[in-house]
PDB file of C-alpha atoms in Angstrom:
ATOM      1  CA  UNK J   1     -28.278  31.009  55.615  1.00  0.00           C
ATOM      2  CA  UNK J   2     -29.308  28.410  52.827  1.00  0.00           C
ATOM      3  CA  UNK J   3     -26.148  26.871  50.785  1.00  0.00           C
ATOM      4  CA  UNK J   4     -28.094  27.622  47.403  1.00  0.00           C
ATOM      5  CA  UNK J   5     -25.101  25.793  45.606  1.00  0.00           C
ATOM      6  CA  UNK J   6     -25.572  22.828  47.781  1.00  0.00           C
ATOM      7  CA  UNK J   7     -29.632  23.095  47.484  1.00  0.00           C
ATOM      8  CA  UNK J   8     -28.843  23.516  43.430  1.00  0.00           C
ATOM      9  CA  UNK J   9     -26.869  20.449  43.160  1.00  0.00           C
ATOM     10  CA  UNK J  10     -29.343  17.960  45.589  1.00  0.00           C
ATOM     11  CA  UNK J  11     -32.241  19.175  43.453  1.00  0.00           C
ATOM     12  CA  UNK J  12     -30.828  18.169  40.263  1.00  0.00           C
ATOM     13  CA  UNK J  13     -31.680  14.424  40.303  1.00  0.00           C
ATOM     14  CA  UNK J  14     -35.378  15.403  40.997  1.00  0.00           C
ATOM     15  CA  UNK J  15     -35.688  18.048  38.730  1.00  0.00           C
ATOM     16  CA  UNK J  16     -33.592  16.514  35.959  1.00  0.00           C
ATOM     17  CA  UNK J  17     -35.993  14.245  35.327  1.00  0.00           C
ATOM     18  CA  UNK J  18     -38.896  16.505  34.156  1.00  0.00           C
ATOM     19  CA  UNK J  19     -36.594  18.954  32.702  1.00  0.00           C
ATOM     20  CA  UNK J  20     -33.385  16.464  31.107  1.00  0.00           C
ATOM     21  CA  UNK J  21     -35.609  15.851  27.989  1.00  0.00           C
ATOM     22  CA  UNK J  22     -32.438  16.455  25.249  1.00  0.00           C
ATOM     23  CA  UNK J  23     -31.478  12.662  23.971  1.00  0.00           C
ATOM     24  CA  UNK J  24     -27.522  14.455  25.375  1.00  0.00           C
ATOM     25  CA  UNK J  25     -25.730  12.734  27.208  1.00  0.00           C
ATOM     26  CA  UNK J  26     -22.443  13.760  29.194  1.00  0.00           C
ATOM     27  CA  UNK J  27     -20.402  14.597  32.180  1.00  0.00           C
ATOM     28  CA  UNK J  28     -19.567  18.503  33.819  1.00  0.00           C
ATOM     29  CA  UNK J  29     -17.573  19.265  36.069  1.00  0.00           C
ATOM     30  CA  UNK J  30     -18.302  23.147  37.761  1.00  0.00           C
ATOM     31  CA  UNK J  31     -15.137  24.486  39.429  1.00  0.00           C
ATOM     32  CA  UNK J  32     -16.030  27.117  41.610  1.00  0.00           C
ATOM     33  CA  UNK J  33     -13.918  29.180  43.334  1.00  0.00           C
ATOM     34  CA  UNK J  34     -14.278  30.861  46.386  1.00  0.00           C
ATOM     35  CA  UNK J  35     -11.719  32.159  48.994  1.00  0.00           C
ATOM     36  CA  UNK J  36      -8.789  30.408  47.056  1.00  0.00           C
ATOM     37  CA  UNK J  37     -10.662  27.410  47.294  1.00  0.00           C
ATOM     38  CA  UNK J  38     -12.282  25.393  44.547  1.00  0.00           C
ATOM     39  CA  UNK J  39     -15.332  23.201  45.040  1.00  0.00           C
ATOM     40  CA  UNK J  40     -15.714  20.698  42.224  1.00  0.00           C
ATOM     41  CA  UNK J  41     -19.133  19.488  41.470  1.00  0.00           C
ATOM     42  CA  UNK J  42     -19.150  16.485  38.741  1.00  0.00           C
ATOM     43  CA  UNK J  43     -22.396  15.891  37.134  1.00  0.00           C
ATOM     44  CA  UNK J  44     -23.365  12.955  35.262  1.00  0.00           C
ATOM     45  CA  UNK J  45     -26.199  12.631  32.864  1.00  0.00           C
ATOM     46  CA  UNK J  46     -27.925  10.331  30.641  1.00  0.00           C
ATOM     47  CA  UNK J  47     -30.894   9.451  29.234  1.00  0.00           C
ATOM     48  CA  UNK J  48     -32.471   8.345  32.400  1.00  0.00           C
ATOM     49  CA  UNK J  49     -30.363   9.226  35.333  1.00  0.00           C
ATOM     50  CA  UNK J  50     -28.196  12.021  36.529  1.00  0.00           C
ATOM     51  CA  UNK J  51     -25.702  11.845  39.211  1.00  0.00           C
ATOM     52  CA  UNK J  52     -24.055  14.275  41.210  1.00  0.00           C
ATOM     53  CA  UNK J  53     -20.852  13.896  43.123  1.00  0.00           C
ATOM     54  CA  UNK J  54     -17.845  15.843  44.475  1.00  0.00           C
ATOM     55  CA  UNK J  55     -15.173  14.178  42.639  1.00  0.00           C
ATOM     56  CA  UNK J  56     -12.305  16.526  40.504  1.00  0.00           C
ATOM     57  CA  UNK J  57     -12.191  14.363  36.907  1.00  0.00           C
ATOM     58  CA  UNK J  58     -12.238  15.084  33.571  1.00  0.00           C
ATOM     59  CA  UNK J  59     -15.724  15.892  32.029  1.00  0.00           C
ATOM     60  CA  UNK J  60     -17.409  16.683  28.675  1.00  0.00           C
ATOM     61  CA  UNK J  61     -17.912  20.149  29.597  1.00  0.00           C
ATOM     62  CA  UNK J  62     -15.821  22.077  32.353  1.00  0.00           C
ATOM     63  CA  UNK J  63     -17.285  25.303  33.891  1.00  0.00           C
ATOM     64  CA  UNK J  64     -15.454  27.711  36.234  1.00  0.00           C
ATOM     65  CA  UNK J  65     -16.937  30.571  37.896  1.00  0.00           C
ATOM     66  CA  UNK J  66     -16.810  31.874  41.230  1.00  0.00           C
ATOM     67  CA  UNK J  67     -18.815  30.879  44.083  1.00  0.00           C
ATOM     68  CA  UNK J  68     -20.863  34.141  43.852  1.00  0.00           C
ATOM     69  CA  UNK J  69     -21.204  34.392  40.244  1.00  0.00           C
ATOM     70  CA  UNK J  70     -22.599  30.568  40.684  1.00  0.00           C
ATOM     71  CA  UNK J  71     -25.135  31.421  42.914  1.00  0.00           C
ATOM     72  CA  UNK J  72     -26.312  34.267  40.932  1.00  0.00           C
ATOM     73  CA  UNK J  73     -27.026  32.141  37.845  1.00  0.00           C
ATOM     74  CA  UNK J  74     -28.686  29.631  40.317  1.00  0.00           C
ATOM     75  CA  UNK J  75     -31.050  32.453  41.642  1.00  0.00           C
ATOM     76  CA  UNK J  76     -32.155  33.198  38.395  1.00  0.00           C
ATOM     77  CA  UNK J  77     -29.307  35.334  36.280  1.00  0.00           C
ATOM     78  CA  UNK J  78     -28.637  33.966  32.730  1.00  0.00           C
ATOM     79  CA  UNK J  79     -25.837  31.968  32.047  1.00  0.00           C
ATOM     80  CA  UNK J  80     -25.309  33.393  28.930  1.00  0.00           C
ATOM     81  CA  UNK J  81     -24.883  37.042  30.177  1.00  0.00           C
ATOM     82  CA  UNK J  82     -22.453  35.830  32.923  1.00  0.00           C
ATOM     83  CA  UNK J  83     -20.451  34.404  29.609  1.00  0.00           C
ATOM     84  CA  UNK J  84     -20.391  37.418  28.397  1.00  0.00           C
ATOM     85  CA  UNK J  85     -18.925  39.284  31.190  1.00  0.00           C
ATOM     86  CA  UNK J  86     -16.767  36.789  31.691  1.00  0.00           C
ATOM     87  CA  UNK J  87     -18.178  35.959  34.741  1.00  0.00           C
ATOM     88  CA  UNK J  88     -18.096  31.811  33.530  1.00  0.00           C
ATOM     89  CA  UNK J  89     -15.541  30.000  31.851  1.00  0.00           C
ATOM     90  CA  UNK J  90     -16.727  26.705  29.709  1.00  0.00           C
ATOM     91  CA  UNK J  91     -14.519  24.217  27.842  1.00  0.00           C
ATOM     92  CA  UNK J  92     -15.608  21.371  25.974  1.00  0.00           C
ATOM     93  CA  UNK J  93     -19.059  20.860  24.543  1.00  0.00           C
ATOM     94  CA  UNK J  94     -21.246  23.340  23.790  1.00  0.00           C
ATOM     95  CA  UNK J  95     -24.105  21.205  23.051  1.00  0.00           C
ATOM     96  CA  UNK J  96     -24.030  20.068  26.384  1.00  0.00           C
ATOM     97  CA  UNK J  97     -23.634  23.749  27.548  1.00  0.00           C
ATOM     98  CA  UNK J  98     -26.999  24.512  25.878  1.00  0.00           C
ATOM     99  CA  UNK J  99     -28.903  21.363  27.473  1.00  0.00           C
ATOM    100  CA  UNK J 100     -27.131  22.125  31.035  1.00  0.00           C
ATOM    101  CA  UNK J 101     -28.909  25.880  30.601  1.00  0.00           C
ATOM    102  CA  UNK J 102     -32.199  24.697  30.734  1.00  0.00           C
ATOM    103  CA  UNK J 103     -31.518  23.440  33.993  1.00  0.00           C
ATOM    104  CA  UNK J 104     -31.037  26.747  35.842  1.00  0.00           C
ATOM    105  CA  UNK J 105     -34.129  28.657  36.951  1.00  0.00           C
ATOM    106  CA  UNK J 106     -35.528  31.642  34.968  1.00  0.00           C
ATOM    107  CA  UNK J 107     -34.972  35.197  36.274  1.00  0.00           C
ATOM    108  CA  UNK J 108     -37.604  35.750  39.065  1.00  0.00           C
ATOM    109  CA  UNK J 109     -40.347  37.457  37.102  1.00  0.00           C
ATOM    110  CA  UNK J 110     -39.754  36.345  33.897  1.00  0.00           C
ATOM    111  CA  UNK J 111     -42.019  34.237  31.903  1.00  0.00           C
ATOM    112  CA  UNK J 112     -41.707  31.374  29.085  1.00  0.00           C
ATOM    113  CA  UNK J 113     -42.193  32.879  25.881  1.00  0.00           C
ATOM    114  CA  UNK J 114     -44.278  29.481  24.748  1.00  0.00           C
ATOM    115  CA  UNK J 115     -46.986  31.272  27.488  1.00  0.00           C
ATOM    116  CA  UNK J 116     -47.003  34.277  25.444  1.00  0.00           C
ATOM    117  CA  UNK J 117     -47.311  32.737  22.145  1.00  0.00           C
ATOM    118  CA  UNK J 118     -50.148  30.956  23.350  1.00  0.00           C
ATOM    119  CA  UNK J 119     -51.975  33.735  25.352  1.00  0.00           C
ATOM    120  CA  UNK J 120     -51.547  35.730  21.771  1.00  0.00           C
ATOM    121  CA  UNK J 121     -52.958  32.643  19.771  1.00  0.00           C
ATOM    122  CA  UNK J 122     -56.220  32.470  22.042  1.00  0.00           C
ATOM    123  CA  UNK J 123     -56.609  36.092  21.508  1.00  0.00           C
ATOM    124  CA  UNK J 124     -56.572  35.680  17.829  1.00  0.00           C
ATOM    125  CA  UNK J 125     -58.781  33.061  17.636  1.00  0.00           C
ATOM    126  CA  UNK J 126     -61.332  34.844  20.028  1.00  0.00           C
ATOM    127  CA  UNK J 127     -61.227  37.720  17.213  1.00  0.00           C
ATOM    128  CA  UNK J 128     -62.201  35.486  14.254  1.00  0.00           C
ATOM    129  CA  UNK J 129     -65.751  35.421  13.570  1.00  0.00           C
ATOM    130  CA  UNK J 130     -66.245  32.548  10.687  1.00  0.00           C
TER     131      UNK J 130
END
């Protein structure tokens, strides 16, 4: 069975740099819990580096959630919703909340909404005779 926590985390440096585009800059720690056990993941980013380690310090932004609700959000579930449900805990910055979103993947299926706006554009313009 994949660790899709662990295969989250290792990704981030790689995809963080085509996706970390916000001039934010920060530290969060994600304390998730799992058989009365909590894995700390402390994430560091800044303009032009992020770094990922194990360590339990203060951060910018703190988010709890358990194990399962973690790798839910990782496969695709919006953080948001599992806010919501109070699924996901945050304290500290929100800002950095936000920017840390864009980093999860979208809900299998789903689609950017920029795509649609510009599939709807091209149809327009294919309609105008001048």
């Amino acid at each position: 069975m994949t660790d899709v926590t662990g295969d989250f985390f290792a990704s981030l440096q790689r995809r963080a740099a085509t996706l970390w585009l916000a001039p934010v800059e920060g530290t969060v720690r994600f304390d998730l819990t799992s058989d009365g056990q909590v894995d700390h993941w402390y994430v560091i980013f800044t303009r032009d580096h992020v770094a990922v380690t194990r360590e339990n310090k203060p951060a910018d932004l703190v988010w709890e959630a358990s194990g399962s609700s973690f790798r839910r959000i990782v496969s695709g579930a919006s953080p948001a919703a599992a806010i919501l449900r109070n699924e996901v805990q945050i304290q500290g910055s929100l800002d950095l909340f936000v920017h840390v979103g864009a980093l999860f993947p979208n809900a299998p299926g789903s689609r950017d909404p920029r795509e649609f706006a510009q599939r709807s554009r091209s149809r327009n313009q294919e309609g105008v005779e001048e």
